[in-house]
C-alpha atoms as one frame of an Amber mdcrd trajectory, in Angstrom:
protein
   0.000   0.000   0.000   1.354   3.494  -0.822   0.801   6.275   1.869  -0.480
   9.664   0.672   1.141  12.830   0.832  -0.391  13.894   3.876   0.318  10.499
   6.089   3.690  10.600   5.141   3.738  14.277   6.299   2.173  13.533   9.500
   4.580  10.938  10.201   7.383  13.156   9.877   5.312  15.247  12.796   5.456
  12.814  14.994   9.404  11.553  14.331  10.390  14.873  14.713   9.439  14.998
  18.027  10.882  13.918  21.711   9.609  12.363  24.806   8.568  15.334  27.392
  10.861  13.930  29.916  13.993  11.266  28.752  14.276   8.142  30.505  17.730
   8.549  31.510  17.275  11.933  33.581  14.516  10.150  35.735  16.934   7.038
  36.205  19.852   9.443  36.471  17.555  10.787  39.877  16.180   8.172  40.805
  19.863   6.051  41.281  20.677   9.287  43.354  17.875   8.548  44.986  19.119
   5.392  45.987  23.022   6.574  46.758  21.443   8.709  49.173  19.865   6.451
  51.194  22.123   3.736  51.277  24.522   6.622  52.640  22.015   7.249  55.480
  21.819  10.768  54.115  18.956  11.387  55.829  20.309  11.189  58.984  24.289
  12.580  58.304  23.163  15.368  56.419  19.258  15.949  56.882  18.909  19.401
  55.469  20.589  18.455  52.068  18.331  15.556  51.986  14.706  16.579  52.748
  15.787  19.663  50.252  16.364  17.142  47.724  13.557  14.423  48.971  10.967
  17.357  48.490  12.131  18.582  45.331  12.238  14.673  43.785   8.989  14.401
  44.938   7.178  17.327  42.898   9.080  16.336  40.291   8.089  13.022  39.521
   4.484  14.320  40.164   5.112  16.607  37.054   6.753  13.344  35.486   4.033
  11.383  36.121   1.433  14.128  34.632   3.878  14.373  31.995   4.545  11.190
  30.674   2.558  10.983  27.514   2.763  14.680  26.398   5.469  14.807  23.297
   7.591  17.983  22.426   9.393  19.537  19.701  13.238  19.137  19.678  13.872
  23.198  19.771  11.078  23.808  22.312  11.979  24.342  25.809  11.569  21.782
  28.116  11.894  22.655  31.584  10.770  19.534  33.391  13.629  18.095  31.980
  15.998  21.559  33.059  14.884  20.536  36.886  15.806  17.075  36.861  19.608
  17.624  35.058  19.777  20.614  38.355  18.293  17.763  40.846  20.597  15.364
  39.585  23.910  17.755  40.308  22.957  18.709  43.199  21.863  15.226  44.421
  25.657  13.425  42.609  27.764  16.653  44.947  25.896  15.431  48.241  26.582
  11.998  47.313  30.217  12.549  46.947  30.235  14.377  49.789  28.867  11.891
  51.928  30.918   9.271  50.470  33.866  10.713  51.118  32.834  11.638  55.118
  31.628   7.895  55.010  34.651   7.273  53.822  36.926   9.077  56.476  34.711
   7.938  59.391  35.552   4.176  58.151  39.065   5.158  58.872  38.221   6.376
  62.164  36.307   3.663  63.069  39.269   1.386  62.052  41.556   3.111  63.451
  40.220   3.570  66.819  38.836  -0.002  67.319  42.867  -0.977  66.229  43.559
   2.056  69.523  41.236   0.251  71.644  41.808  -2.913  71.074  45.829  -2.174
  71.622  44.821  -0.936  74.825  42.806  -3.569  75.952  45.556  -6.339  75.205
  47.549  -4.380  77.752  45.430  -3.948  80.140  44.730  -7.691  80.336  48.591
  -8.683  80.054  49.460  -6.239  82.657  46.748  -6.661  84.896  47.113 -10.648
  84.954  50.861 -10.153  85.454  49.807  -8.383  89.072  47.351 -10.966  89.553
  44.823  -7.884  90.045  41.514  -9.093  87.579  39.238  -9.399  90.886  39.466
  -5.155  91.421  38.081  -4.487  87.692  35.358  -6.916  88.392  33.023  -6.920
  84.894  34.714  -4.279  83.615  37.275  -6.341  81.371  33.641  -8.584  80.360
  32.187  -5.255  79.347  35.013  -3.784  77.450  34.717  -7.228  75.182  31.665
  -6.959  74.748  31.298  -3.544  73.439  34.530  -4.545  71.466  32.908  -7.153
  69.874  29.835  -4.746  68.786  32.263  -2.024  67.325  33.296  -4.962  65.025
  29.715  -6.043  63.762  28.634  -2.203  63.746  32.051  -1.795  61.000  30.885
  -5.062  59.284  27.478  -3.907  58.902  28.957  -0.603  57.510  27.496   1.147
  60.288  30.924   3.417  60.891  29.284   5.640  63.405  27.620   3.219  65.606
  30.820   1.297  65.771  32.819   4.695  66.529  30.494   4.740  69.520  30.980
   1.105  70.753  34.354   1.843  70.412  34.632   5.296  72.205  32.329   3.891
  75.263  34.814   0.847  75.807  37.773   3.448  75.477  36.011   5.220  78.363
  35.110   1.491  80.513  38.971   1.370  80.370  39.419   4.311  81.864  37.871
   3.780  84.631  39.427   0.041  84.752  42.619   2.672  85.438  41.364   4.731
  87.781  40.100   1.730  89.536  43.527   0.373  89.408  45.557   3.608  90.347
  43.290   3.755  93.268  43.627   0.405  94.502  47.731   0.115  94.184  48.497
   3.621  93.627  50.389   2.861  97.014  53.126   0.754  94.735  54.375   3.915
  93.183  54.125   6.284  96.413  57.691   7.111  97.231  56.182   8.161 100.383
  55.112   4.324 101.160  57.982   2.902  99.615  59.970   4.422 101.967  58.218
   3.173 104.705  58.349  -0.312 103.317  61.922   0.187 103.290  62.379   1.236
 106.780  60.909  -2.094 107.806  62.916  -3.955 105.780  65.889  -2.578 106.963
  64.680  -2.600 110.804  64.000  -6.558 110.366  67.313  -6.978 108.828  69.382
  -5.168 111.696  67.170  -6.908 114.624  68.465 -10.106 112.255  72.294  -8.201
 112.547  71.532  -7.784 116.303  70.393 -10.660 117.963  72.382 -12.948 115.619
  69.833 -14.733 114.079  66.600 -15.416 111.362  64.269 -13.118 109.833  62.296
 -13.401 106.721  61.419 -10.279 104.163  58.654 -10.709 101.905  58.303  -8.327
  99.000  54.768  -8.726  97.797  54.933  -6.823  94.471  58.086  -8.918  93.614
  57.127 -12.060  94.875  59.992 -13.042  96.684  60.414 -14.242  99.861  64.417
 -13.370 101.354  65.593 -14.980 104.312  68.006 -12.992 106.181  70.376 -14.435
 109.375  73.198 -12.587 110.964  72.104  -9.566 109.444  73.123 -11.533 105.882
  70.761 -12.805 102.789  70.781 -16.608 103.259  68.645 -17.301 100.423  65.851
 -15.889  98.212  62.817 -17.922  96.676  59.819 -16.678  94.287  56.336 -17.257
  96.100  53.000 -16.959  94.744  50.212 -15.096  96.592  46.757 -14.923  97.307
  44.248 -15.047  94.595  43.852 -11.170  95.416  47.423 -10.990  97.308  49.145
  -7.734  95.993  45.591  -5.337  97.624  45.945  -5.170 101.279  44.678  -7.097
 103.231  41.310  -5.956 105.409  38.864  -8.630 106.279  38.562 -12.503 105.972
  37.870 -14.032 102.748  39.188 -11.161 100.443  42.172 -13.231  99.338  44.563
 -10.438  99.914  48.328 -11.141 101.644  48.114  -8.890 104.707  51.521  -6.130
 105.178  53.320  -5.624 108.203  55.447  -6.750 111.157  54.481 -10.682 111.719
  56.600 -13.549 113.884  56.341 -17.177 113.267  53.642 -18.095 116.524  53.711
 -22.406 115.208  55.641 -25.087 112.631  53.586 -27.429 111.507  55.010 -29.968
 110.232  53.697 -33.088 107.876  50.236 -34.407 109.253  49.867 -31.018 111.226
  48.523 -29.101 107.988  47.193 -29.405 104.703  49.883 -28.272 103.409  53.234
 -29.589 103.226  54.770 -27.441 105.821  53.281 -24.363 107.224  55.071 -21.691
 109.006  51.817 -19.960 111.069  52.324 -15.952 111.048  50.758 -14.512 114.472
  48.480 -12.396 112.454  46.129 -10.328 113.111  48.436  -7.827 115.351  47.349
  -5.097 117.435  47.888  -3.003 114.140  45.948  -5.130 112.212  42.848  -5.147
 114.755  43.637  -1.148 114.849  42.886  -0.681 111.714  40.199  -2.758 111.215
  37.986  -1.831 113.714  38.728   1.989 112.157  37.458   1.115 108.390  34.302
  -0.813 110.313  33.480   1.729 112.046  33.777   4.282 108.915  31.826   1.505
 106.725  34.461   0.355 104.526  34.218  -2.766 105.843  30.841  -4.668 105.810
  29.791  -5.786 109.728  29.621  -9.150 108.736  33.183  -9.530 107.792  35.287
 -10.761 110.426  38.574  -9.456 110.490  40.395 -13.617 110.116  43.118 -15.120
 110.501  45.113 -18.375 109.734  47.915 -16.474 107.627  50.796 -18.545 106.511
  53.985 -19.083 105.171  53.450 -22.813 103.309  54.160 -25.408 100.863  51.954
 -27.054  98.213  49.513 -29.650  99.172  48.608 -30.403  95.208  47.878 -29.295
  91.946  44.111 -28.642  92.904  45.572 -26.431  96.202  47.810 -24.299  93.313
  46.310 -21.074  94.714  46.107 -19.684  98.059  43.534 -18.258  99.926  45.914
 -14.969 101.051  48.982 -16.477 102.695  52.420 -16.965 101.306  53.236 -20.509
  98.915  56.568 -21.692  98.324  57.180 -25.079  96.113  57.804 -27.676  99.009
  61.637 -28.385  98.271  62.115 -24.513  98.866  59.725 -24.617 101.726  62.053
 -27.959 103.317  64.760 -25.557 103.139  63.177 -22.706 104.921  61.152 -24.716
 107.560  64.612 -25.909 108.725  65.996 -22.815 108.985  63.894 -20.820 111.392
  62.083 -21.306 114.882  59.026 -20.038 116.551  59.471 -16.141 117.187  61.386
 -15.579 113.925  60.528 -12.177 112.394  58.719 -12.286 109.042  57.776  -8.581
 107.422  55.554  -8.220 104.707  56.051  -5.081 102.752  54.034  -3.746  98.999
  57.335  -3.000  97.717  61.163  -2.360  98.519  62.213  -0.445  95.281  60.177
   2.257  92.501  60.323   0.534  89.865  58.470  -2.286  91.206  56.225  -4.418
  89.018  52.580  -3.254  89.927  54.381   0.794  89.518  55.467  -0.274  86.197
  51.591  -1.417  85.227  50.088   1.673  85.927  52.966   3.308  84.192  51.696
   1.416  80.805  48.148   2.258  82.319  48.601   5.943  81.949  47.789   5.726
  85.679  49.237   9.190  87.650  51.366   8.691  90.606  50.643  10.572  93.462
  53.451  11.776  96.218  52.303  11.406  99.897
Protein backbone atom coordinates (compact mmCIF):
# COMPACT_ATOMS: atom_id res chain seq x y z
CA UNK A 1 0.00 0.00 0.00
CA UNK A 2 1.35 3.49 -0.82
CA UNK A 3 0.80 6.27 1.87
CA UNK A 4 -0.48 9.66 0.67
CA UNK A 5 1.14 12.83 0.83
CA UNK A 6 -0.39 13.89 3.88
CA UNK A 7 0.32 10.50 6.09
CA UNK A 8 3.69 10.60 5.14
CA UNK A 9 3.74 14.28 6.30
CA UNK A 10 2.17 13.53 9.50
CA UNK A 11 4.58 10.94 10.20
CA UNK A 12 7.38 13.16 9.88
CA UNK A 13 5.31 15.25 12.80
CA UNK A 14 5.46 12.81 14.99
CA UNK A 15 9.40 11.55 14.33
CA UNK A 16 10.39 14.87 14.71
CA UNK A 17 9.44 15.00 18.03
CA UNK A 18 10.88 13.92 21.71
CA UNK A 19 9.61 12.36 24.81
CA UNK A 20 8.57 15.33 27.39
CA UNK A 21 10.86 13.93 29.92
CA UNK A 22 13.99 11.27 28.75
CA UNK A 23 14.28 8.14 30.50
CA UNK A 24 17.73 8.55 31.51
CA UNK A 25 17.28 11.93 33.58
CA UNK A 26 14.52 10.15 35.73
CA UNK A 27 16.93 7.04 36.20
CA UNK A 28 19.85 9.44 36.47
CA UNK A 29 17.55 10.79 39.88
CA UNK A 30 16.18 8.17 40.81
CA UNK A 31 19.86 6.05 41.28
CA UNK A 32 20.68 9.29 43.35
CA UNK A 33 17.87 8.55 44.99
CA UNK A 34 19.12 5.39 45.99
CA UNK A 35 23.02 6.57 46.76
CA UNK A 36 21.44 8.71 49.17
CA UNK A 37 19.86 6.45 51.19
CA UNK A 38 22.12 3.74 51.28
CA UNK A 39 24.52 6.62 52.64
CA UNK A 40 22.02 7.25 55.48
CA UNK A 41 21.82 10.77 54.11
CA UNK A 42 18.96 11.39 55.83
CA UNK A 43 20.31 11.19 58.98
CA UNK A 44 24.29 12.58 58.30
CA UNK A 45 23.16 15.37 56.42
CA UNK A 46 19.26 15.95 56.88
CA UNK A 47 18.91 19.40 55.47
CA UNK A 48 20.59 18.45 52.07
CA UNK A 49 18.33 15.56 51.99
CA UNK A 50 14.71 16.58 52.75
CA UNK A 51 15.79 19.66 50.25
CA UNK A 52 16.36 17.14 47.72
CA UNK A 53 13.56 14.42 48.97
CA UNK A 54 10.97 17.36 48.49
CA UNK A 55 12.13 18.58 45.33
CA UNK A 56 12.24 14.67 43.79
CA UNK A 57 8.99 14.40 44.94
CA UNK A 58 7.18 17.33 42.90
CA UNK A 59 9.08 16.34 40.29
CA UNK A 60 8.09 13.02 39.52
CA UNK A 61 4.48 14.32 40.16
CA UNK A 62 5.11 16.61 37.05
CA UNK A 63 6.75 13.34 35.49
CA UNK A 64 4.03 11.38 36.12
CA UNK A 65 1.43 14.13 34.63
CA UNK A 66 3.88 14.37 31.99
CA UNK A 67 4.54 11.19 30.67
CA UNK A 68 2.56 10.98 27.51
CA UNK A 69 2.76 14.68 26.40
CA UNK A 70 5.47 14.81 23.30
CA UNK A 71 7.59 17.98 22.43
CA UNK A 72 9.39 19.54 19.70
CA UNK A 73 13.24 19.14 19.68
CA UNK A 74 13.87 23.20 19.77
CA UNK A 75 11.08 23.81 22.31
CA UNK A 76 11.98 24.34 25.81
CA UNK A 77 11.57 21.78 28.12
CA UNK A 78 11.89 22.65 31.58
CA UNK A 79 10.77 19.53 33.39
CA UNK A 80 13.63 18.10 31.98
CA UNK A 81 16.00 21.56 33.06
CA UNK A 82 14.88 20.54 36.89
CA UNK A 83 15.81 17.07 36.86
CA UNK A 84 19.61 17.62 35.06
CA UNK A 85 19.78 20.61 38.36
CA UNK A 86 18.29 17.76 40.85
CA UNK A 87 20.60 15.36 39.58
CA UNK A 88 23.91 17.75 40.31
CA UNK A 89 22.96 18.71 43.20
CA UNK A 90 21.86 15.23 44.42
CA UNK A 91 25.66 13.43 42.61
CA UNK A 92 27.76 16.65 44.95
CA UNK A 93 25.90 15.43 48.24
CA UNK A 94 26.58 12.00 47.31
CA UNK A 95 30.22 12.55 46.95
CA UNK A 96 30.24 14.38 49.79
CA UNK A 97 28.87 11.89 51.93
CA UNK A 98 30.92 9.27 50.47
CA UNK A 99 33.87 10.71 51.12
CA UNK A 100 32.83 11.64 55.12
CA UNK A 101 31.63 7.90 55.01
CA UNK A 102 34.65 7.27 53.82
CA UNK A 103 36.93 9.08 56.48
CA UNK A 104 34.71 7.94 59.39
CA UNK A 105 35.55 4.18 58.15
CA UNK A 106 39.07 5.16 58.87
CA UNK A 107 38.22 6.38 62.16
CA UNK A 108 36.31 3.66 63.07
CA UNK A 109 39.27 1.39 62.05
CA UNK A 110 41.56 3.11 63.45
CA UNK A 111 40.22 3.57 66.82
CA UNK A 112 38.84 0.00 67.32
CA UNK A 113 42.87 -0.98 66.23
CA UNK A 114 43.56 2.06 69.52
CA UNK A 115 41.24 0.25 71.64
CA UNK A 116 41.81 -2.91 71.07
CA UNK A 117 45.83 -2.17 71.62
CA UNK A 118 44.82 -0.94 74.82
CA UNK A 119 42.81 -3.57 75.95
CA UNK A 120 45.56 -6.34 75.20
CA UNK A 121 47.55 -4.38 77.75
CA UNK A 122 45.43 -3.95 80.14
CA UNK A 123 44.73 -7.69 80.34
CA UNK A 124 48.59 -8.68 80.05
CA UNK A 125 49.46 -6.24 82.66
CA UNK A 126 46.75 -6.66 84.90
CA UNK A 127 47.11 -10.65 84.95
CA UNK A 128 50.86 -10.15 85.45
CA UNK A 129 49.81 -8.38 89.07
CA UNK A 130 47.35 -10.97 89.55
CA UNK A 131 44.82 -7.88 90.05
CA UNK A 132 41.51 -9.09 87.58
CA UNK A 133 39.24 -9.40 90.89
CA UNK A 134 39.47 -5.15 91.42
CA UNK A 135 38.08 -4.49 87.69
CA UNK A 136 35.36 -6.92 88.39
CA UNK A 137 33.02 -6.92 84.89
CA UNK A 138 34.71 -4.28 83.61
CA UNK A 139 37.28 -6.34 81.37
CA UNK A 140 33.64 -8.58 80.36
CA UNK A 141 32.19 -5.25 79.35
CA UNK A 142 35.01 -3.78 77.45
CA UNK A 143 34.72 -7.23 75.18
CA UNK A 144 31.66 -6.96 74.75
CA UNK A 145 31.30 -3.54 73.44
CA UNK A 146 34.53 -4.55 71.47
CA UNK A 147 32.91 -7.15 69.87
CA UNK A 148 29.84 -4.75 68.79
CA UNK A 149 32.26 -2.02 67.32
CA UNK A 150 33.30 -4.96 65.02
CA UNK A 151 29.71 -6.04 63.76
CA UNK A 152 28.63 -2.20 63.75
CA UNK A 153 32.05 -1.79 61.00
CA UNK A 154 30.89 -5.06 59.28
CA UNK A 155 27.48 -3.91 58.90
CA UNK A 156 28.96 -0.60 57.51
CA UNK A 157 27.50 1.15 60.29
CA UNK A 158 30.92 3.42 60.89
CA UNK A 159 29.28 5.64 63.41
CA UNK A 160 27.62 3.22 65.61
CA UNK A 161 30.82 1.30 65.77
CA UNK A 162 32.82 4.69 66.53
CA UNK A 163 30.49 4.74 69.52
CA UNK A 164 30.98 1.11 70.75
CA UNK A 165 34.35 1.84 70.41
CA UNK A 166 34.63 5.30 72.20
CA UNK A 167 32.33 3.89 75.26
CA UNK A 168 34.81 0.85 75.81
CA UNK A 169 37.77 3.45 75.48
CA UNK A 170 36.01 5.22 78.36
CA UNK A 171 35.11 1.49 80.51
CA UNK A 172 38.97 1.37 80.37
CA UNK A 173 39.42 4.31 81.86
CA UNK A 174 37.87 3.78 84.63
CA UNK A 175 39.43 0.04 84.75
CA UNK A 176 42.62 2.67 85.44
CA UNK A 177 41.36 4.73 87.78
CA UNK A 178 40.10 1.73 89.54
CA UNK A 179 43.53 0.37 89.41
CA UNK A 180 45.56 3.61 90.35
CA UNK A 181 43.29 3.76 93.27
CA UNK A 182 43.63 0.40 94.50
CA UNK A 183 47.73 0.12 94.18
CA UNK A 184 48.50 3.62 93.63
CA UNK A 185 50.39 2.86 97.01
CA UNK A 186 53.13 0.75 94.74
CA UNK A 187 54.38 3.92 93.18
CA UNK A 188 54.12 6.28 96.41
CA UNK A 189 57.69 7.11 97.23
CA UNK A 190 56.18 8.16 100.38
CA UNK A 191 55.11 4.32 101.16
CA UNK A 192 57.98 2.90 99.62
CA UNK A 193 59.97 4.42 101.97
CA UNK A 194 58.22 3.17 104.71
CA UNK A 195 58.35 -0.31 103.32
CA UNK A 196 61.92 0.19 103.29
CA UNK A 197 62.38 1.24 106.78
CA UNK A 198 60.91 -2.09 107.81
CA UNK A 199 62.92 -3.96 105.78
CA UNK A 200 65.89 -2.58 106.96
CA UNK A 201 64.68 -2.60 110.80
CA UNK A 202 64.00 -6.56 110.37
CA UNK A 203 67.31 -6.98 108.83
CA UNK A 204 69.38 -5.17 111.70
CA UNK A 205 67.17 -6.91 114.62
CA UNK A 206 68.47 -10.11 112.25
CA UNK A 207 72.29 -8.20 112.55
CA UNK A 208 71.53 -7.78 116.30
CA UNK A 209 70.39 -10.66 117.96
CA UNK A 210 72.38 -12.95 115.62
CA UNK A 211 69.83 -14.73 114.08
CA UNK A 212 66.60 -15.42 111.36
CA UNK A 213 64.27 -13.12 109.83
CA UNK A 214 62.30 -13.40 106.72
CA UNK A 215 61.42 -10.28 104.16
CA UNK A 216 58.65 -10.71 101.91
CA UNK A 217 58.30 -8.33 99.00
CA UNK A 218 54.77 -8.73 97.80
CA UNK A 219 54.93 -6.82 94.47
CA UNK A 220 58.09 -8.92 93.61
CA UNK A 221 57.13 -12.06 94.88
CA UNK A 222 59.99 -13.04 96.68
CA UNK A 223 60.41 -14.24 99.86
CA UNK A 224 64.42 -13.37 101.35
CA UNK A 225 65.59 -14.98 104.31
CA UNK A 226 68.01 -12.99 106.18
CA UNK A 227 70.38 -14.43 109.37
CA UNK A 228 73.20 -12.59 110.96
CA UNK A 229 72.10 -9.57 109.44
CA UNK A 230 73.12 -11.53 105.88
CA UNK A 231 70.76 -12.80 102.79
CA UNK A 232 70.78 -16.61 103.26
CA UNK A 233 68.65 -17.30 100.42
CA UNK A 234 65.85 -15.89 98.21
CA UNK A 235 62.82 -17.92 96.68
CA UNK A 236 59.82 -16.68 94.29
CA UNK A 237 56.34 -17.26 96.10
CA UNK A 238 53.00 -16.96 94.74
CA UNK A 239 50.21 -15.10 96.59
CA UNK A 240 46.76 -14.92 97.31
CA UNK A 241 44.25 -15.05 94.60
CA UNK A 242 43.85 -11.17 95.42
CA UNK A 243 47.42 -10.99 97.31
CA UNK A 244 49.15 -7.73 95.99
CA UNK A 245 45.59 -5.34 97.62
CA UNK A 246 45.94 -5.17 101.28
CA UNK A 247 44.68 -7.10 103.23
CA UNK A 248 41.31 -5.96 105.41
CA UNK A 249 38.86 -8.63 106.28
CA UNK A 250 38.56 -12.50 105.97
CA UNK A 251 37.87 -14.03 102.75
CA UNK A 252 39.19 -11.16 100.44
CA UNK A 253 42.17 -13.23 99.34
CA UNK A 254 44.56 -10.44 99.91
CA UNK A 255 48.33 -11.14 101.64
CA UNK A 256 48.11 -8.89 104.71
CA UNK A 257 51.52 -6.13 105.18
CA UNK A 258 53.32 -5.62 108.20
CA UNK A 259 55.45 -6.75 111.16
CA UNK A 260 54.48 -10.68 111.72
CA UNK A 261 56.60 -13.55 113.88
CA UNK A 262 56.34 -17.18 113.27
CA UNK A 263 53.64 -18.09 116.52
CA UNK A 264 53.71 -22.41 115.21
CA UNK A 265 55.64 -25.09 112.63
CA UNK A 266 53.59 -27.43 111.51
CA UNK A 267 55.01 -29.97 110.23
CA UNK A 268 53.70 -33.09 107.88
CA UNK A 269 50.24 -34.41 109.25
CA UNK A 270 49.87 -31.02 111.23
CA UNK A 271 48.52 -29.10 107.99
CA UNK A 272 47.19 -29.41 104.70
CA UNK A 273 49.88 -28.27 103.41
CA UNK A 274 53.23 -29.59 103.23
CA UNK A 275 54.77 -27.44 105.82
CA UNK A 276 53.28 -24.36 107.22
CA UNK A 277 55.07 -21.69 109.01
CA UNK A 278 51.82 -19.96 111.07
CA UNK A 279 52.32 -15.95 111.05
CA UNK A 280 50.76 -14.51 114.47
CA UNK A 281 48.48 -12.40 112.45
CA UNK A 282 46.13 -10.33 113.11
CA UNK A 283 48.44 -7.83 115.35
CA UNK A 284 47.35 -5.10 117.44
CA UNK A 285 47.89 -3.00 114.14
CA UNK A 286 45.95 -5.13 112.21
CA UNK A 287 42.85 -5.15 114.75
CA UNK A 288 43.64 -1.15 114.85
CA UNK A 289 42.89 -0.68 111.71
CA UNK A 290 40.20 -2.76 111.21
CA UNK A 291 37.99 -1.83 113.71
CA UNK A 292 38.73 1.99 112.16
CA UNK A 293 37.46 1.12 108.39
CA UNK A 294 34.30 -0.81 110.31
CA UNK A 295 33.48 1.73 112.05
CA UNK A 296 33.78 4.28 108.91
CA UNK A 297 31.83 1.50 106.73
CA UNK A 298 34.46 0.35 104.53
CA UNK A 299 34.22 -2.77 105.84
CA UNK A 300 30.84 -4.67 105.81
CA UNK A 301 29.79 -5.79 109.73
CA UNK A 302 29.62 -9.15 108.74
CA UNK A 303 33.18 -9.53 107.79
CA UNK A 304 35.29 -10.76 110.43
CA UNK A 305 38.57 -9.46 110.49
CA UNK A 306 40.39 -13.62 110.12
CA UNK A 307 43.12 -15.12 110.50
CA UNK A 308 45.11 -18.38 109.73
CA UNK A 309 47.91 -16.47 107.63
CA UNK A 310 50.80 -18.54 106.51
CA UNK A 311 53.98 -19.08 105.17
CA UNK A 312 53.45 -22.81 103.31
CA UNK A 313 54.16 -25.41 100.86
CA UNK A 314 51.95 -27.05 98.21
CA UNK A 315 49.51 -29.65 99.17
CA UNK A 316 48.61 -30.40 95.21
CA UNK A 317 47.88 -29.29 91.95
CA UNK A 318 44.11 -28.64 92.90
CA UNK A 319 45.57 -26.43 96.20
CA UNK A 320 47.81 -24.30 93.31
CA UNK A 321 46.31 -21.07 94.71
CA UNK A 322 46.11 -19.68 98.06
CA UNK A 323 43.53 -18.26 99.93
CA UNK A 324 45.91 -14.97 101.05
CA UNK A 325 48.98 -16.48 102.69
CA UNK A 326 52.42 -16.97 101.31
CA UNK A 327 53.24 -20.51 98.91
CA UNK A 328 56.57 -21.69 98.32
CA UNK A 329 57.18 -25.08 96.11
CA UNK A 330 57.80 -27.68 99.01
CA UNK A 331 61.64 -28.38 98.27
CA UNK A 332 62.11 -24.51 98.87
CA UNK A 333 59.73 -24.62 101.73
CA UNK A 334 62.05 -27.96 103.32
CA UNK A 335 64.76 -25.56 103.14
CA UNK A 336 63.18 -22.71 104.92
CA UNK A 337 61.15 -24.72 107.56
CA UNK A 338 64.61 -25.91 108.72
CA UNK A 339 66.00 -22.81 108.99
CA UNK A 340 63.89 -20.82 111.39
CA UNK A 341 62.08 -21.31 114.88
CA UNK A 342 59.03 -20.04 116.55
CA UNK A 343 59.47 -16.14 117.19
CA UNK A 344 61.39 -15.58 113.93
CA UNK A 345 60.53 -12.18 112.39
CA UNK A 346 58.72 -12.29 109.04
CA UNK A 347 57.78 -8.58 107.42
CA UNK A 348 55.55 -8.22 104.71
CA UNK A 349 56.05 -5.08 102.75
CA UNK A 350 54.03 -3.75 99.00
CA UNK A 351 57.34 -3.00 97.72
CA UNK A 352 61.16 -2.36 98.52
CA UNK A 353 62.21 -0.45 95.28
CA UNK A 354 60.18 2.26 92.50
CA UNK A 355 60.32 0.53 89.87
CA UNK A 356 58.47 -2.29 91.21
CA UNK A 357 56.23 -4.42 89.02
CA UNK A 358 52.58 -3.25 89.93
CA UNK A 359 54.38 0.79 89.52
CA UNK A 360 55.47 -0.27 86.20
CA UNK A 361 51.59 -1.42 85.23
CA UNK A 362 50.09 1.67 85.93
CA UNK A 363 52.97 3.31 84.19
CA UNK A 364 51.70 1.42 80.81
CA UNK A 365 48.15 2.26 82.32
CA UNK A 366 48.60 5.94 81.95
CA UNK A 367 47.79 5.73 85.68
CA UNK A 368 49.24 9.19 87.65
CA UNK A 369 51.37 8.69 90.61
CA UNK A 370 50.64 10.57 93.46
CA UNK A 371 53.45 11.78 96.22
CA UNK A 372 52.30 11.41 99.90
Amino acid sequence: MVLGWGALALAGLFTGCVEAVPQDAIEAVENIDRDLMELRAAEFSPVDYARFAHQWMALKSRVQADEDLIRWPWEPNDLELALRRLQEEGSQTVARLTKEREALRHLAESKIAQVEDRFRVMAVQVSAIDSRLVLGQKPVETDLLMKQAHAFYEQGQYDRSLDASDRAARNLATQAVLLGNEFGRYADRGRISRWQQMAKDTIAWSRTHQTSAIVVNKADRVLTLYHNGQKVLSYPVRLGFNGIREKRYQGDGATPEGRYRISRKRGQGQTQFYRALVLDYPNEEDRRRYRLERKTGQIPGSRAIGGQIEIHGVENELMAQTLGCVMLENPQMTLLFDRVEKGTPVTIVGALHEQNSVAQTLVLLGVQREET
